[in-house]
Amino acid sequence: MDAPAPTSPPGAAPAGATSAGVTSPGTLPPGAGPTVLEPAAWQPLADAHAARADAFTVGHRERRSRHERHAIEDFLYEYYPTRPAQLRRWHPGAGVRLAPGPDGPPPHAGWRWYRTHDDGTVGLDVEAFLADRGEGVRFVADLVARTGARPAATGCFGLHEWAMVYRQGEHRHPLPLRLGQDGTDAVVEAHRIRCTHIDAFRFFTPAAAPRNTLQPTRATQPALEQPGCLHANMDLYKWALKLGPLAPGDLLLDAFDLARRIRVLDMRASPYDCTTYGLAPVEIDTPDGKAEYVAAQRAFAAESQALRTRLLRASGAVSASRGR
């Protein structure tokens, strides 16, 4: 079944394409030499990217101007500290140079880690970027590769969110519990908790942590991360951010879109009552709810694997730089 979450917002460009029908250079196989894009090619890509980013962030920006907060949608901007301006900044990726136009060089000429070549084209200085951020890029490449090589585990049923409120009066989100505190605690106690993700496990209540079959740590993250985990798949957005200008713009926005749709499932399956936001619960405390959750989880796992392949392609600049 399709994942029970909203699709890309109206006006958003399909992954790897623009309204002009131009494919993002970041989706093409890497060539032996740099690809040079004329303004007629790269400007529509940059404009379509900005429009797609704006469509994603419009709700957040409007709420922020009114000093309001959406407990579900605004989470991504807080958990992965991101500004809308970051999302709308288009990077072509490594191995792509942008030719100047009649109005002068592309804006990238003034951006960190970009260089202007003798012919006036502007491109990412991969060696300069890796000199500053190579360790982080290598970590991302290693973690993404290890995670993608494992089978997806789909027996957790999203109980990590339940473990975060187990036997605790104060909760992370200003939403009521669908089953109340006693009912929520009973669900946790009736299940085996099997969370593999450190950044979910670290928010478990003191009473819930010992109930987990694993005790994830930062050191064991590369050994435990697996593609069935919703939070590991949301984190692909974090890893795209970590790659910075190595990640082509379409890859960054596709990862953000995946994270925002997963966030919806995560909260629908949580103990919170999200009906005030128009979201029906995925009742993982029932057999039908479990089946619905697992089907969506598998769909997201498959989608995330395609993004992992693209992240590894983008981070391949590390290997290339070692050979120079």
PDB file of N, CA and C in Angstrom, residues 15-18 22-31 34-37 41-42 45-46 90-97 245-254 306-307 309-316:
ATOM      1  N   ALA A  15      11.073  14.719  -8.524  1.00  0.00           N
ATOM      2  CA  ALA A  15      12.467  14.501  -8.166  1.00  0.00           C
ATOM      3  C   ALA A  15      13.323  14.454  -9.422  1.00  0.00           C
ATOM      4  N   GLY A  16      14.371  15.298  -9.455  1.00  0.00           N
ATOM      5  CA  GLY A  16      15.315  15.273 -10.549  1.00  0.00           C
ATOM      6  C   GLY A  16      14.855  15.991 -11.793  1.00  0.00           C
ATOM      7  N   ALA A  17      13.764  16.756 -11.736  1.00  0.00           N
ATOM      8  CA  ALA A  17      13.292  17.428 -12.939  1.00  0.00           C
ATOM      9  C   ALA A  17      12.751  18.796 -12.590  1.00  0.00           C
ATOM     10  N   THR A  18      12.532  19.606 -13.611  1.00  0.00           N
ATOM     11  CA  THR A  18      11.946  20.916 -13.421  1.00  0.00           C
ATOM     12  C   THR A  18      10.797  21.067 -14.391  1.00  0.00           C
ATOM     13  N   VAL A  22      14.083  19.938 -17.706  1.00  0.00           N
ATOM     14  CA  VAL A  22      15.522  19.768 -17.640  1.00  0.00           C
ATOM     15  C   VAL A  22      15.860  18.891 -16.451  1.00  0.00           C
ATOM     16  N   THR A  23      16.659  17.855 -16.680  1.00  0.00           N
ATOM     17  CA  THR A  23      17.045  16.969 -15.589  1.00  0.00           C
ATOM     18  C   THR A  23      18.188  17.585 -14.805  1.00  0.00           C
ATOM     19  N   SER A  24      18.108  17.499 -13.487  1.00  0.00           N
ATOM     20  CA  SER A  24      19.171  18.038 -12.652  1.00  0.00           C
ATOM     21  C   SER A  24      20.468  17.313 -12.937  1.00  0.00           C
ATOM     22  N   PRO A  25      21.593  18.036 -13.060  1.00  0.00           N
ATOM     23  CA  PRO A  25      22.859  17.364 -13.326  1.00  0.00           C
ATOM     24  C   PRO A  25      23.232  16.389 -12.228  1.00  0.00           C
ATOM     25  N   GLY A  26      22.730  16.612 -11.022  1.00  0.00           N
ATOM     26  CA  GLY A  26      23.043  15.711  -9.923  1.00  0.00           C
ATOM     27  C   GLY A  26      22.474  14.324 -10.099  1.00  0.00           C
ATOM     28  N   THR A  27      21.549  14.147 -11.045  1.00  0.00           N
ATOM     29  CA  THR A  27      20.965  12.819 -11.259  1.00  0.00           C
ATOM     30  C   THR A  27      21.661  12.063 -12.383  1.00  0.00           C
ATOM     31  N   LEU A  28      22.628  12.703 -13.053  1.00  0.00           N
ATOM     32  CA  LEU A  28      23.303  12.064 -14.171  1.00  0.00           C
ATOM     33  C   LEU A  28      24.519  11.281 -13.687  1.00  0.00           C
ATOM     34  N   PRO A  29      24.905  10.202 -14.388  1.00  0.00           N
ATOM     35  CA  PRO A  29      26.115   9.477 -14.010  1.00  0.00           C
ATOM     36  C   PRO A  29      27.324  10.389 -14.109  1.00  0.00           C
ATOM     37  N   PRO A  30      28.262  10.296 -13.154  1.00  0.00           N
ATOM     38  CA  PRO A  30      29.435  11.164 -13.200  1.00  0.00           C
ATOM     39  C   PRO A  30      30.287  10.859 -14.419  1.00  0.00           C
ATOM     40  N   GLY A  31      30.778  11.889 -15.074  1.00  0.00           N
ATOM     41  CA  GLY A  31      31.609  11.727 -16.252  1.00  0.00           C
ATOM     42  C   GLY A  31      33.076  11.923 -15.916  1.00  0.00           C
ATOM     43  N   PRO A  34      34.377  17.764 -16.149  1.00  0.00           N
ATOM     44  CA  PRO A  34      33.262  18.564 -15.643  1.00  0.00           C
ATOM     45  C   PRO A  34      32.203  18.806 -16.713  1.00  0.00           C
ATOM     46  N   THR A  35      30.975  18.894 -16.279  1.00  0.00           N
ATOM     47  CA  THR A  35      29.863  19.277 -17.135  1.00  0.00           C
ATOM     48  C   THR A  35      29.677  20.780 -17.011  1.00  0.00           C
ATOM     49  N   VAL A  36      29.629  21.471 -18.126  1.00  0.00           N
ATOM     50  CA  VAL A  36      29.432  22.918 -18.113  1.00  0.00           C
ATOM     51  C   VAL A  36      27.989  23.215 -18.511  1.00  0.00           C
ATOM     52  N   LEU A  37      27.281  23.931 -17.660  1.00  0.00           N
ATOM     53  CA  LEU A  37      25.906  24.327 -17.937  1.00  0.00           C
ATOM     54  C   LEU A  37      25.859  25.814 -18.266  1.00  0.00           C
ATOM     55  N   ALA A  41      20.456  26.654 -19.138  1.00  0.00           N
ATOM     56  CA  ALA A  41      20.234  25.344 -18.530  1.00  0.00           C
ATOM     57  C   ALA A  41      20.193  25.424 -17.014  1.00  0.00           C
ATOM     58  N   TRP A  42      21.161  26.148 -16.404  1.00  0.00           N
ATOM     59  CA  TRP A  42      21.214  26.108 -14.941  1.00  0.00           C
ATOM     60  C   TRP A  42      20.233  27.063 -14.266  1.00  0.00           C
ATOM     61  N   LEU A  45      16.931  25.394 -13.549  1.00  0.00           N
ATOM     62  CA  LEU A  45      17.109  24.439 -12.457  1.00  0.00           C
ATOM     63  C   LEU A  45      17.094  25.148 -11.109  1.00  0.00           C
ATOM     64  N   ALA A  46      17.833  26.240 -11.022  1.00  0.00           N
ATOM     65  CA  ALA A  46      17.893  26.988  -9.764  1.00  0.00           C
ATOM     66  C   ALA A  46      16.534  27.580  -9.412  1.00  0.00           C
ATOM     67  N   TRP A  90      20.269  26.381  -4.278  1.00  0.00           N
ATOM     68  CA  TRP A  90      20.501  25.271  -5.197  1.00  0.00           C
ATOM     69  C   TRP A  90      21.987  25.041  -5.431  1.00  0.00           C
ATOM     70  N   HIS A  91      22.414  23.804  -5.244  1.00  0.00           N
ATOM     71  CA  HIS A  91      23.771  23.377  -5.582  1.00  0.00           C
ATOM     72  C   HIS A  91      23.701  22.397  -6.744  1.00  0.00           C
ATOM     73  N   PRO A  92      24.566  22.549  -7.746  1.00  0.00           N
ATOM     74  CA  PRO A  92      24.549  21.622  -8.882  1.00  0.00           C
ATOM     75  C   PRO A  92      25.232  20.296  -8.585  1.00  0.00           C
ATOM     76  N   GLY A  93      26.059  20.231  -7.542  1.00  0.00           N
ATOM     77  CA  GLY A  93      26.800  19.021  -7.226  1.00  0.00           C
ATOM     78  C   GLY A  93      28.214  19.070  -7.784  1.00  0.00           C
ATOM     79  N   ALA A  94      29.022  18.094  -7.383  1.00  0.00           N
ATOM     80  CA  ALA A  94      30.412  18.040  -7.828  1.00  0.00           C
ATOM     81  C   ALA A  94      30.482  17.732  -9.318  1.00  0.00           C
ATOM     82  N   GLY A  95      31.504  18.280  -9.975  1.00  0.00           N
ATOM     83  CA  GLY A  95      31.716  17.989 -11.383  1.00  0.00           C
ATOM     84  C   GLY A  95      30.866  18.785 -12.335  1.00  0.00           C
ATOM     85  N   VAL A  96      30.177  19.796 -11.830  1.00  0.00           N
ATOM     86  CA  VAL A  96      29.333  20.654 -12.671  1.00  0.00           C
ATOM     87  C   VAL A  96      29.818  22.091 -12.536  1.00  0.00           C
ATOM     88  N   ARG A  97      30.045  22.743 -13.655  1.00  0.00           N
ATOM     89  CA  ARG A  97      30.432  24.153 -13.656  1.00  0.00           C
ATOM     90  C   ARG A  97      29.332  24.979 -14.317  1.00  0.00           C
ATOM     91  N   PRO A 245      27.383  21.203  -0.303  1.00  0.00           N
ATOM     92  CA  PRO A 245      27.303  21.408  -1.752  1.00  0.00           C
ATOM     93  C   PRO A 245      27.609  20.165  -2.575  1.00  0.00           C
ATOM     94  N   LEU A 246      28.077  19.089  -1.942  1.00  0.00           N
ATOM     95  CA  LEU A 246      28.226  17.837  -2.692  1.00  0.00           C
ATOM     96  C   LEU A 246      26.873  17.260  -3.086  1.00  0.00           C
ATOM     97  N   ALA A 247      25.843  17.566  -2.300  1.00  0.00           N
ATOM     98  CA  ALA A 247      24.500  17.039  -2.565  1.00  0.00           C
ATOM     99  C   ALA A 247      23.780  17.949  -3.550  1.00  0.00           C
ATOM    100  N   PRO A 248      23.469  17.480  -4.751  1.00  0.00           N
ATOM    101  CA  PRO A 248      22.708  18.309  -5.690  1.00  0.00           C
ATOM    102  C   PRO A 248      21.370  18.722  -5.082  1.00  0.00           C
ATOM    103  N   GLY A 249      20.856  19.841  -5.535  1.00  0.00           N
ATOM    104  CA  GLY A 249      19.642  20.396  -4.945  1.00  0.00           C
ATOM    105  C   GLY A 249      18.463  19.454  -4.936  1.00  0.00           C
ATOM    106  N   ASP A 250      18.284  18.678  -6.010  1.00  0.00           N
ATOM    107  CA  ASP A 250      17.134  17.777  -6.046  1.00  0.00           C
ATOM    108  C   ASP A 250      17.257  16.682  -4.999  1.00  0.00           C
ATOM    109  N   LEU A 251      18.476  16.249  -4.706  1.00  0.00           N
ATOM    110  CA  LEU A 251      18.689  15.235  -3.675  1.00  0.00           C
ATOM    111  C   LEU A 251      18.322  15.780  -2.299  1.00  0.00           C
ATOM    112  N   LEU A 252      18.731  17.000  -2.007  1.00  0.00           N
ATOM    113  CA  LEU A 252      18.399  17.603  -0.714  1.00  0.00           C
ATOM    114  C   LEU A 252      16.892  17.708  -0.531  1.00  0.00           C
ATOM    115  N   LEU A 253      16.187  18.201  -1.537  1.00  0.00           N
ATOM    116  CA  LEU A 253      14.739  18.381  -1.398  1.00  0.00           C
ATOM    117  C   LEU A 253      13.995  17.049  -1.399  1.00  0.00           C
ATOM    118  N   ASP A 254      14.487  16.069  -2.134  1.00  0.00           N
ATOM    119  CA  ASP A 254      13.852  14.749  -2.083  1.00  0.00           C
ATOM    120  C   ASP A 254      14.005  14.140  -0.691  1.00  0.00           C
ATOM    121  N   ALA A 306      16.671   4.051  -2.419  1.00  0.00           N
ATOM    122  CA  ALA A 306      17.014   4.808  -3.625  1.00  0.00           C
ATOM    123  C   ALA A 306      17.746   6.094  -3.265  1.00  0.00           C
ATOM    124  N   LEU A 307      17.327   6.746  -2.191  1.00  0.00           N
ATOM    125  CA  LEU A 307      18.014   7.957  -1.749  1.00  0.00           C
ATOM    126  C   LEU A 307      19.415   7.636  -1.238  1.00  0.00           C
ATOM    127  N   THR A 309      21.403   5.367  -2.354  1.00  0.00           N
ATOM    128  CA  THR A 309      22.241   5.220  -3.541  1.00  0.00           C
ATOM    129  C   THR A 309      22.691   6.581  -4.052  1.00  0.00           C
ATOM    130  N   ARG A 310      21.792   7.535  -4.064  1.00  0.00           N
ATOM    131  CA  ARG A 310      22.130   8.879  -4.548  1.00  0.00           C
ATOM    132  C   ARG A 310      23.070   9.599  -3.586  1.00  0.00           C
ATOM    133  N   LEU A 311      22.881   9.401  -2.289  1.00  0.00           N
ATOM    134  CA  LEU A 311      23.796   9.998  -1.313  1.00  0.00           C
ATOM    135  C   LEU A 311      25.203   9.429  -1.472  1.00  0.00           C
ATOM    136  N   LEU A 312      25.298   8.136  -1.699  1.00  0.00           N
ATOM    137  CA  LEU A 312      26.611   7.525  -1.890  1.00  0.00           C
ATOM    138  C   LEU A 312      27.265   8.025  -3.170  1.00  0.00           C
ATOM    139  N   ARG A 313      26.472   8.245  -4.205  1.00  0.00           N
ATOM    140  CA  ARG A 313      27.015   8.796  -5.442  1.00  0.00           C
ATOM    141  C   ARG A 313      27.568  10.203  -5.195  1.00  0.00           C
ATOM    142  N   ALA A 314      26.818  10.999  -4.442  1.00  0.00           N
ATOM    143  CA  ALA A 314      27.273  12.358  -4.158  1.00  0.00           C
ATOM    144  C   ALA A 314      28.526  12.357  -3.296  1.00  0.00           C
ATOM    145  N   SER A 315      28.595  11.452  -2.338  1.00  0.00           N
ATOM    146  CA  SER A 315      29.759  11.409  -1.451  1.00  0.00           C
ATOM    147  C   SER A 315      30.945  10.726  -2.105  1.00  0.00           C
ATOM    148  N   GLY A 316      30.781  10.215  -3.324  1.00  0.00           N
ATOM    149  CA  GLY A 316      31.879   9.577  -4.034  1.00  0.00           C
ATOM    150  C   GLY A 316      33.022  10.508  -4.329  1.00  0.00           C
TER     151      GLY A 316
END
